[in-house]
Short mmCIF file of C-alpha atoms and ligand atoms in Angstrom, two decimals:
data_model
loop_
_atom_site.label_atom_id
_atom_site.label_comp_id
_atom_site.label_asym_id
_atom_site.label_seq_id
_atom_site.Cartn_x
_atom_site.Cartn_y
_atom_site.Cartn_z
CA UNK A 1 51.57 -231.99 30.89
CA UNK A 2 55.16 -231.00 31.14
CA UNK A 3 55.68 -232.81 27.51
CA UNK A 4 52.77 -230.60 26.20
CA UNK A 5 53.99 -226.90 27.65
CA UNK A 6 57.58 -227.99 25.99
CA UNK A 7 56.46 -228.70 22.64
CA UNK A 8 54.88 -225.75 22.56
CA UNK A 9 57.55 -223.31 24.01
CA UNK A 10 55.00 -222.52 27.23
CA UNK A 11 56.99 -220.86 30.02
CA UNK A 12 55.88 -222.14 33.40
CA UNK A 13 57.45 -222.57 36.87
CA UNK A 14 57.53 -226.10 38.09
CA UNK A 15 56.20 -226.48 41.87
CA UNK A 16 57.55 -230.12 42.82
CA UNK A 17 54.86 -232.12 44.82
CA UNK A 18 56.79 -235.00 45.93
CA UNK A 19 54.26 -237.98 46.52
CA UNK A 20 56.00 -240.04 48.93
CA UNK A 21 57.60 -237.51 51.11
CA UNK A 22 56.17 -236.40 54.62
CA UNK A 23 53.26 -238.98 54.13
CA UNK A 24 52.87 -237.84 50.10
CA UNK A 25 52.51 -233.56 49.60
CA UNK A 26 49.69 -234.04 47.30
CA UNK A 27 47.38 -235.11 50.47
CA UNK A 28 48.61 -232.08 52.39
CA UNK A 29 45.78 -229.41 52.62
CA UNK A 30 47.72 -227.27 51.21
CA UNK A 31 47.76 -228.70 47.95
CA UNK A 32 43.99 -229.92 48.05
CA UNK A 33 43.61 -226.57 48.37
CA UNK A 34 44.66 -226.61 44.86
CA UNK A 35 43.62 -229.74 43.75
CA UNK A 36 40.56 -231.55 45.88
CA UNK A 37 41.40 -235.06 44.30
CA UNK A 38 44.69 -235.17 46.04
CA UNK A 39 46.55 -235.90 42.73
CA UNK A 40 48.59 -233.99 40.24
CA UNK A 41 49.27 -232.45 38.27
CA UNK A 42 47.36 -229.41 39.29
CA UNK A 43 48.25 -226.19 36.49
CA UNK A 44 47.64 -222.88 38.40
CA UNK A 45 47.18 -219.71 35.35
CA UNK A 46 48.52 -216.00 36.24
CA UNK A 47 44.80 -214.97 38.04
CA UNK A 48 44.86 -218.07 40.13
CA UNK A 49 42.57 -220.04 38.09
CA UNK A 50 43.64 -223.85 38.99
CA UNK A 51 42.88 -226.56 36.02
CA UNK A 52 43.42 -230.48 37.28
CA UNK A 53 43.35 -233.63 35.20
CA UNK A 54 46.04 -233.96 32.38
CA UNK A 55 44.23 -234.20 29.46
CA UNK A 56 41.98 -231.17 30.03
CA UNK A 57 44.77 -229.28 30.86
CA UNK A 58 46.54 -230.15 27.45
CA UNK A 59 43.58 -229.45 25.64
CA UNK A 60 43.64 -226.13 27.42
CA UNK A 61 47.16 -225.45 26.18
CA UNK A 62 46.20 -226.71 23.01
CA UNK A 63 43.22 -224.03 22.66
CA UNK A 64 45.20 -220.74 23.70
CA UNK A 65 48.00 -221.85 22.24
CA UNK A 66 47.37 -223.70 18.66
CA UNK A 67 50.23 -224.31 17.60
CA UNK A 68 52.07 -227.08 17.50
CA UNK A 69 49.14 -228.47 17.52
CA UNK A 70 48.59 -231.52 19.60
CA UNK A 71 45.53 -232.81 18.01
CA UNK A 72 44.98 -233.19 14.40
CA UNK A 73 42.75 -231.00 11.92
CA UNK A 74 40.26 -233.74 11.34
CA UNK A 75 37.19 -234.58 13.54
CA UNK A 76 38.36 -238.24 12.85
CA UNK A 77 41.71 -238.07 13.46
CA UNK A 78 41.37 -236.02 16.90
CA UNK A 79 38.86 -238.78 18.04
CA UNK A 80 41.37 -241.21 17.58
CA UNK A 81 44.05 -239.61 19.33
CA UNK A 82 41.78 -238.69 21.83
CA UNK A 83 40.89 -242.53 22.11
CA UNK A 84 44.97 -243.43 22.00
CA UNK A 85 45.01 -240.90 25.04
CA UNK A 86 42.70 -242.11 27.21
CA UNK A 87 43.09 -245.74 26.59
CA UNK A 88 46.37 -244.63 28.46
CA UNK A 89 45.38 -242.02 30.91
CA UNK A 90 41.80 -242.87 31.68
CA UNK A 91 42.11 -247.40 31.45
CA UNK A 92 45.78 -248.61 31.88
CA UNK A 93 46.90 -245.96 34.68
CA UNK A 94 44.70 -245.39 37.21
CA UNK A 95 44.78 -248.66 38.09
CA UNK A 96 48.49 -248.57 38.45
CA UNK A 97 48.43 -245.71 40.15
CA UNK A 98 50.30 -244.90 43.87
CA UNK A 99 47.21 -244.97 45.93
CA UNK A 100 45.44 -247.78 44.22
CA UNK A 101 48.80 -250.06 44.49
CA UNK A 102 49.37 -248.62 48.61
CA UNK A 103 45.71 -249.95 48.82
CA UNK A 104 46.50 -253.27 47.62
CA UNK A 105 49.81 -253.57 49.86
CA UNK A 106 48.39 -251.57 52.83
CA UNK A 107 44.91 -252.37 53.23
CA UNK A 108 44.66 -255.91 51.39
CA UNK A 109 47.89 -257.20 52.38
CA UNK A 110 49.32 -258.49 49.42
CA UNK A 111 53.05 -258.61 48.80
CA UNK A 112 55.09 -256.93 47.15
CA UNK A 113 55.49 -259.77 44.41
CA UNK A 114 51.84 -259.81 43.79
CA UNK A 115 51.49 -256.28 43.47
CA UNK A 116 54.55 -255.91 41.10
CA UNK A 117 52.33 -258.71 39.03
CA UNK A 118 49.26 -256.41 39.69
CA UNK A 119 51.34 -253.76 38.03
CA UNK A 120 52.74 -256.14 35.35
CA UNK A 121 49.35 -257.50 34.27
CA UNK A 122 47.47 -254.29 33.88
CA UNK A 123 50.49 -252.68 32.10
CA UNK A 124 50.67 -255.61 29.65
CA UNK A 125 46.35 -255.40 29.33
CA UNK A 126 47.02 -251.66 28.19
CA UNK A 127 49.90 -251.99 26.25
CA UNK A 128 48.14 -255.16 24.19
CA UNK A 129 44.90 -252.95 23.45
CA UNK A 130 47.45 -249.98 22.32
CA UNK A 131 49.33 -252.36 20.14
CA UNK A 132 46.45 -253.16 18.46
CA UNK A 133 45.26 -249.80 17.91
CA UNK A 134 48.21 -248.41 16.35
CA UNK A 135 50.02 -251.98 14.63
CA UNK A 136 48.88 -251.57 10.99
CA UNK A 137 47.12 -248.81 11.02
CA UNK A 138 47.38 -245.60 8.44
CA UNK A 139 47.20 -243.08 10.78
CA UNK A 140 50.03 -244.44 12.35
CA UNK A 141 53.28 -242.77 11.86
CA UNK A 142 56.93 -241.55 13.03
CA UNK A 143 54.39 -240.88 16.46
CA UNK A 144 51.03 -242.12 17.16
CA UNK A 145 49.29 -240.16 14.88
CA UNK A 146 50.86 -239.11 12.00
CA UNK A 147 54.85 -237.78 11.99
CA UNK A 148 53.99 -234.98 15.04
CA UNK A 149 53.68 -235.77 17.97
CA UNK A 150 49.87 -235.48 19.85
CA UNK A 151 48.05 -235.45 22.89
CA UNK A 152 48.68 -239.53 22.90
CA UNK A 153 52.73 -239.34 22.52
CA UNK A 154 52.21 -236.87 25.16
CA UNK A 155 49.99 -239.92 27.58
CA UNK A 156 52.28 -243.11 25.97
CA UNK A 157 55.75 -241.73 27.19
CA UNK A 158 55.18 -241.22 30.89
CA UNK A 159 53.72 -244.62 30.69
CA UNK A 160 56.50 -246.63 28.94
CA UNK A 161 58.97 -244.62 31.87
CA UNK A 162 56.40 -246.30 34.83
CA UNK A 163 56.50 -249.62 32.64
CA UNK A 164 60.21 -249.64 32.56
CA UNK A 165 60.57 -248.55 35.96
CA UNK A 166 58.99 -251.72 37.32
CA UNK A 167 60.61 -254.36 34.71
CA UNK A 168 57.45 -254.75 32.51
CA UNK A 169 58.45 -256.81 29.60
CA UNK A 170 58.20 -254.48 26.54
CA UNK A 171 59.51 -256.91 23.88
CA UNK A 172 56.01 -258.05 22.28
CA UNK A 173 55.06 -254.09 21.46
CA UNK A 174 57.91 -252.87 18.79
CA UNK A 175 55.42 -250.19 17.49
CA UNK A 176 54.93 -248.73 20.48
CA UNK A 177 58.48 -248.86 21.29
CA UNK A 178 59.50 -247.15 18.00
CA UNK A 179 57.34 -244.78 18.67
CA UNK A 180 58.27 -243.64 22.49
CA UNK A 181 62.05 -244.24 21.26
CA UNK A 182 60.83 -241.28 18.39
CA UNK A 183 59.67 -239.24 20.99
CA UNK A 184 62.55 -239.22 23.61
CA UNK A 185 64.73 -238.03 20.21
CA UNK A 186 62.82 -234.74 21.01
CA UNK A 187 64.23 -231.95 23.60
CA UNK A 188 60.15 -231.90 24.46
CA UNK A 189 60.10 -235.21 25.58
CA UNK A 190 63.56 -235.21 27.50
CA UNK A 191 63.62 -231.98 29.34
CA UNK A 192 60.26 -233.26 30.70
CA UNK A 193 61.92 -236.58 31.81
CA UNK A 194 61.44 -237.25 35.91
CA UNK A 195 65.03 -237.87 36.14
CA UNK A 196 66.08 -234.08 35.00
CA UNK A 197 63.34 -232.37 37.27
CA UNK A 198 64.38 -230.34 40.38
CA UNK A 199 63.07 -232.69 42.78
CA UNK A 200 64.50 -235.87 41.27
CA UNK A 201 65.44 -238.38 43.67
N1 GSH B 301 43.52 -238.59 35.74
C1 GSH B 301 44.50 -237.81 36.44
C2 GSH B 301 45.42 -238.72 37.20
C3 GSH B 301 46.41 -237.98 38.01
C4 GSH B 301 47.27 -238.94 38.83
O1 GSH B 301 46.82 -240.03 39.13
N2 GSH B 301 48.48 -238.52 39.16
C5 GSH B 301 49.35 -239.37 39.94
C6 GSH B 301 50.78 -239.12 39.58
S1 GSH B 301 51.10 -239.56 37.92
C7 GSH B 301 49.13 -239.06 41.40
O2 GSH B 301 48.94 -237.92 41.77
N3 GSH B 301 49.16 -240.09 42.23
C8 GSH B 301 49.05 -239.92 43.64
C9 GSH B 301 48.38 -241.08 44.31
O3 GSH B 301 48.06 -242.08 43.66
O4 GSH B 301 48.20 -240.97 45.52
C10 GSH B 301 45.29 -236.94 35.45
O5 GSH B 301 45.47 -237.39 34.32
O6 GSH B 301 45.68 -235.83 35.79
#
């Protein structure tokens, strides 16, 4: 989401929500106050109006703001970026995400070996389904879709930054690293980077 606002010159004020701290601030009531899931981001507009889950929330920004435009002009080429996008946000993440990987440790007692290979495998089952999707094809550009970048640079990024994070092996997906390497080139992409945020660690 931060990507998104940045490419398109959106002013906002960042609230950090620190997810490990005091027993993780996004399950505070405070915050599911804002957002019931107990997950962010959460994107509150001027009148108080709070929109949740990425991808909405870019499209949002994407439909009172137009331009850059992070999906293309075609029907065909949005559905495929949309499909780039949530073959990110909606299959390869949520099963790496913090409370589905605390379950795993916490509640099913595995260690932390097996759940970096938990991590590992369903990284590497995402990443092999993106390959495929963007090796070869036309659409395919400098970025996902095309030489701009989209709603699925925006998804891919933060991804690759988990993947590296825990040691994934990235070597077998060249395209995909091209492409994220394309991306970071852009002030977007780094002023969005976790390390340069207010609340980095
Ligand atoms: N589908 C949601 C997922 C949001 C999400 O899972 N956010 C993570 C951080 S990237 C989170 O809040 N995790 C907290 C947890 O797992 O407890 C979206 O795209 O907004």
């Amino acid at each position: 989401m931060r990507i998104a606002l940045n490419l398109k010159g959106m002013p906002y004020t960042a609230v950090p929500v620190h997810l490990v701290k005091d027993g993780g601030q996004h399950c505070s009531a405070a915050y599911r106050a804002r957002n019931p899931q107990a997950l962010v981001p959460a994107f509150e507009l001027e009148d108080g109006t709070v929109l949740t889950q990425s991808l909405a929330i870019m499209e949002y920004l994407d439909e009172v703001q137009p331009e850059p435009a992070l999906l293309p002009a075609d029907a065909i080429g949005r559905a495929r970026v949309r499909a780039l996008a949530q073959a990110i946000a909606c299959d390869l993440h949520p099963v790496n995400n913090l409370r589905v990987l605390q379950y795993v440790s916490q509640q099913l007692g595995i260690s932390a070996e097996q759940k970096d290979a938990w991590y590992r495998h369903w990284v590497a089952t995402g990443l092999q389904g993106l390959k495929a999707l963007l090796a070869d094809h036309p659409s395919t550009g400098r970025f996902c879709h095309g030489d701009t970048p989209t709603l699925a640079d925006c998804c891919l990024v933060p991804q690759l930054y988990n993947a590296r994070r825990f040691q994934c092996p990235l070597d077998a997906y060249p395209t995909i690293q091209r492409i994220a390497a394309a991306c970071e080139t852009l002030p977007a992409f780094q002023q969005a980077a976790p390390e340069v945020q207010p609340d980095a660690d």
